Amino acid sequence: MTQSVPSPQSTPRTVVIAEDETLIRMDLAEMLVEEGYDVVGQAGDGQKAIELAEELRPDLVILDVKMPVLDGIAAAEAIAGRRIAPVVMLTAFSQRDLVERAREAGAMSYLVKPFSQGDLVPAIEMAVSRFAEITQLESEVTDLKERLETRKAVDRAKGILQEQLGLTEADAFRWIQKTAMDLRLSMRQVAEGVVTHGVPGTTSS
């Protein structure tokens, strides 16, 4: 396999991976390195994953759902709850019901096993992008209840922007962010405006 060269303008993203099946973990580490990521830590259980994440402060943590000592969902909850890094979950096809639990625990995206090398980067970049959005929103809003309402409004507005303007999720968030800066409003105010009145300059059907 040919080795990808990391983007020249930035250092490689650092990754901690946790998977109790050694062969899968080794394959995943190899794929990540070939895609230009820097695997800084590996664990075989959820508790060790949390410890590595706290110690190494990686750019990303990839967790298998089913692991000994502490499962991936509990580990995701701890890592995401402390805002250490975005989390990508690995789940078998038969565990689709766990995806919702993983989302609630704070996972930003997931990969269904068996996955290919081509599936990795989109899942990782989605997780990193969503984590950056949440961090940005939380820096703007300190009150916990207000944060939740802001995130709900922004998520609804992103859906409308994606549908009406054909934007990606990340671009929809940037649209809200830029509009808020331009109009000197909060992102929640802009998002609620989109939800209530639609996108300026478009006609909703």
Short mmCIF file of C-alpha atoms in Angstrom, two decimals:
data_model
loop_
_atom_site.label_atom_id
_atom_site.label_comp_id
_atom_site.label_asym_id
_atom_site.label_seq_id
_atom_site.Cartn_x
_atom_site.Cartn_y
_atom_site.Cartn_z
CA MET A 1 0.00 0.00 0.00
CA THR A 2 1.25 3.47 -0.77
CA GLN A 3 1.86 5.80 2.13
CA SER A 4 -0.02 9.10 2.17
CA VAL A 5 1.92 12.23 2.97
CA PRO A 6 0.43 14.33 5.79
CA SER A 7 -0.82 17.75 4.84
CA PRO A 8 2.18 20.13 4.72
CA GLN A 9 0.43 23.03 6.40
CA SER A 10 -0.27 21.17 9.64
CA THR A 11 1.23 18.51 11.86
CA PRO A 12 -0.48 15.09 11.69
CA ARG A 13 -3.51 14.61 13.92
CA THR A 14 -2.65 12.49 16.96
CA VAL A 15 -4.86 9.48 17.66
CA VAL A 16 -5.42 7.06 20.56
CA ILE A 17 -7.09 3.78 19.60
CA ALA A 18 -8.77 1.25 21.89
CA GLU A 19 -9.78 -2.18 20.58
CA ASP A 20 -9.48 -5.44 22.51
CA GLU A 21 -8.84 -7.56 19.40
CA THR A 22 -5.12 -7.14 18.77
CA LEU A 23 -5.20 -7.86 15.02
CA ILE A 24 -7.99 -5.34 14.38
CA ARG A 25 -6.12 -2.78 16.50
CA MET A 26 -2.89 -3.34 14.55
CA ASP A 27 -4.72 -3.08 11.21
CA LEU A 28 -6.43 0.12 12.32
CA ALA A 29 -3.13 1.64 13.47
CA GLU A 30 -1.55 0.77 10.12
CA MET A 31 -4.44 2.32 8.17
CA LEU A 32 -4.24 5.51 10.24
CA VAL A 33 -0.48 5.86 9.73
CA GLU A 34 -0.90 5.34 5.98
CA GLU A 35 -3.53 8.11 5.96
CA GLY A 36 -1.08 10.49 7.64
CA TYR A 37 -2.28 10.27 11.27
CA ASP A 38 0.04 9.83 14.24
CA VAL A 39 -1.03 6.92 16.50
CA VAL A 40 0.31 8.01 19.89
CA GLY A 41 -1.38 5.39 22.11
CA GLN A 42 -3.11 2.01 21.95
CA ALA A 43 -5.31 0.29 24.53
CA GLY A 44 -7.15 -3.01 24.87
CA ASP A 45 -9.84 -1.80 27.26
CA GLY A 46 -11.93 1.29 27.95
CA GLN A 47 -10.30 2.23 31.25
CA LYS A 48 -6.82 2.27 29.69
CA ALA A 49 -8.23 4.35 26.81
CA ILE A 50 -9.44 7.03 29.25
CA GLU A 51 -6.05 7.08 31.00
CA LEU A 52 -4.18 7.43 27.69
CA ALA A 53 -6.56 10.15 26.50
CA GLU A 54 -6.05 12.15 29.71
CA GLU A 55 -2.29 11.69 29.61
CA LEU A 56 -1.66 12.25 25.88
CA ARG A 57 -4.47 14.72 25.02
CA PRO A 58 -4.77 13.43 21.43
CA ASP A 59 -6.67 15.12 18.61
CA LEU A 60 -8.93 12.07 18.34
CA VAL A 61 -9.87 8.86 20.18
CA ILE A 62 -11.20 5.76 18.37
CA LEU A 63 -13.03 3.29 20.63
CA ASP A 64 -14.52 -0.15 20.03
CA VAL A 65 -17.97 -0.52 21.60
CA LYS A 66 -17.35 -3.91 23.24
CA MET A 67 -14.26 -3.98 25.46
CA PRO A 68 -13.31 -5.50 28.83
CA VAL A 69 -12.93 -3.58 32.13
CA LEU A 70 -14.92 -0.63 30.75
CA ASP A 71 -16.84 -0.69 27.47
CA GLY A 72 -16.42 1.86 24.71
CA ILE A 73 -19.66 3.69 25.46
CA ALA A 74 -18.67 4.33 29.09
CA ALA A 75 -15.18 5.37 27.94
CA ALA A 76 -16.67 7.70 25.31
CA GLU A 77 -18.88 9.29 27.96
CA ALA A 78 -15.85 10.02 30.16
CA ILE A 79 -13.63 11.31 27.33
CA ALA A 80 -16.34 13.40 25.65
CA GLY A 81 -17.71 14.63 28.98
CA ARG A 82 -14.31 16.04 29.91
CA ARG A 83 -13.96 17.54 26.40
CA ILE A 84 -10.59 15.80 25.98
CA ALA A 85 -11.02 14.89 22.30
CA PRO A 86 -13.60 13.90 19.69
CA VAL A 87 -14.55 10.21 19.77
CA VAL A 88 -15.18 7.83 16.85
CA MET A 89 -16.89 4.55 17.80
CA LEU A 90 -16.24 1.19 16.14
CA THR A 91 -19.31 -1.03 16.08
CA ALA A 92 -20.22 -4.35 14.47
CA PHE A 93 -23.15 -4.30 12.06
CA SER A 94 -25.20 -6.32 14.56
CA GLN A 95 -24.73 -3.59 17.17
CA ARG A 96 -26.58 -0.85 15.28
CA ASP A 97 -28.84 -0.36 18.32
CA LEU A 98 -25.76 0.76 20.25
CA VAL A 99 -25.06 3.64 17.88
CA GLU A 100 -27.73 5.82 19.49
CA ARG A 101 -26.34 5.06 22.95
CA ALA A 102 -22.87 5.96 21.68
CA ARG A 103 -24.18 9.29 20.33
CA GLU A 104 -25.82 10.04 23.67
CA ALA A 105 -22.50 9.23 25.36
CA GLY A 106 -20.79 11.88 23.23
CA ALA A 107 -19.39 9.99 20.24
CA MET A 108 -19.14 12.33 17.24
CA SER A 109 -19.22 9.65 14.52
CA TYR A 110 -18.95 5.91 14.10
CA LEU A 111 -17.59 3.20 11.80
CA VAL A 112 -19.33 -0.12 11.19
CA LYS A 113 -17.00 -3.13 11.07
CA PRO A 114 -15.68 -4.40 8.77
CA PHE A 115 -14.64 -0.99 7.43
CA SER A 116 -12.18 -0.05 4.71
CA GLN A 117 -9.34 2.45 4.80
CA GLY A 118 -11.48 4.76 2.67
CA ASP A 119 -14.15 4.87 5.40
CA LEU A 120 -11.72 6.12 8.04
CA VAL A 121 -10.95 9.69 6.99
CA PRO A 122 -14.58 10.86 6.47
CA ALA A 123 -15.58 9.47 9.89
CA ILE A 124 -12.56 11.09 11.56
CA GLU A 125 -13.02 14.47 9.88
CA MET A 126 -16.73 14.49 10.74
CA ALA A 127 -15.90 13.79 14.39
CA VAL A 128 -13.22 16.49 14.51
CA SER A 129 -15.54 19.02 12.83
CA ARG A 130 -18.47 18.31 15.18
CA PHE A 131 -16.21 18.45 18.23
CA ALA A 132 -14.87 21.85 17.09
CA GLU A 133 -18.46 23.09 16.69
CA ILE A 134 -19.42 22.02 20.21
CA THR A 135 -16.26 23.56 21.67
CA GLN A 136 -17.01 26.81 19.84
CA LEU A 137 -20.62 26.87 21.04
CA GLU A 138 -19.59 26.15 24.61
CA SER A 139 -17.02 28.96 24.58
CA GLU A 140 -19.86 31.32 23.66
CA VAL A 141 -22.35 30.05 26.25
CA THR A 142 -21.47 29.27 29.86
CA ASP A 143 -24.87 28.26 31.26
CA LEU A 144 -25.49 24.51 30.83
CA LYS A 145 -29.21 24.77 29.98
CA GLU A 146 -28.49 27.60 27.55
CA ARG A 147 -25.76 25.47 25.90
CA LEU A 148 -28.23 22.64 25.31
CA GLU A 149 -30.82 24.98 23.80
CA THR A 150 -28.14 26.61 21.63
CA ARG A 151 -26.94 23.24 20.33
CA LYS A 152 -30.53 22.18 19.56
CA ALA A 153 -31.21 25.42 17.67
CA VAL A 154 -27.94 25.22 15.75
CA ASP A 155 -28.55 21.57 14.80
CA ARG A 156 -32.05 22.41 13.51
CA ALA A 157 -30.73 25.42 11.58
CA LYS A 158 -27.91 23.37 10.05
CA GLY A 159 -30.49 20.91 8.71
CA ILE A 160 -32.45 23.73 7.09
CA LEU A 161 -29.30 25.28 5.58
CA GLN A 162 -28.16 21.92 4.22
CA GLU A 163 -31.55 21.37 2.60
CA GLN A 164 -32.14 24.87 1.23
CA LEU A 165 -28.58 25.87 0.26
CA GLY A 166 -27.11 22.44 -0.45
CA LEU A 167 -24.35 22.96 2.14
CA THR A 168 -22.38 20.30 3.98
CA GLU A 169 -22.90 20.06 7.73
CA ALA A 170 -19.56 21.80 8.39
CA ASP A 171 -20.32 24.59 5.89
CA ALA A 172 -23.77 25.10 7.43
CA PHE A 173 -22.14 25.60 10.84
CA ARG A 174 -19.63 28.07 9.32
CA TRP A 175 -22.55 29.96 7.71
CA ILE A 176 -24.19 30.36 11.13
CA GLN A 177 -20.87 31.33 12.72
CA LYS A 178 -20.04 33.94 10.06
CA THR A 179 -23.57 35.38 10.03
CA ALA A 180 -23.46 35.72 13.82
CA MET A 181 -20.14 37.60 13.61
CA ASP A 182 -21.31 39.81 10.73
CA LEU A 183 -24.58 40.74 12.47
CA ARG A 184 -23.03 40.84 15.97
CA LEU A 185 -25.56 38.31 17.20
CA SER A 186 -25.12 35.05 19.11
CA MET A 187 -25.13 31.81 17.12
CA ARG A 188 -28.33 30.84 18.90
CA GLN A 189 -30.06 34.04 17.71
CA VAL A 190 -28.99 33.38 14.12
CA ALA A 191 -30.00 29.71 14.32
CA GLU A 192 -33.41 30.53 15.77
CA GLY A 193 -33.91 33.12 13.03
CA VAL A 194 -33.23 30.46 10.38
CA VAL A 195 -35.58 27.99 12.10
CA THR A 196 -38.38 30.57 12.43
CA HIS A 197 -38.04 32.51 9.17
CA GLY A 198 -35.99 30.28 6.89
CA VAL A 199 -32.81 31.25 5.03
CA PRO A 200 -32.64 34.91 3.96
CA GLY A 201 -33.02 35.25 0.20
CA THR A 202 -34.70 31.87 -0.31
CA THR A 203 -38.35 30.97 -0.45
CA SER A 204 -39.43 27.93 1.48
CA SER A 205 -41.95 25.66 -0.23
#
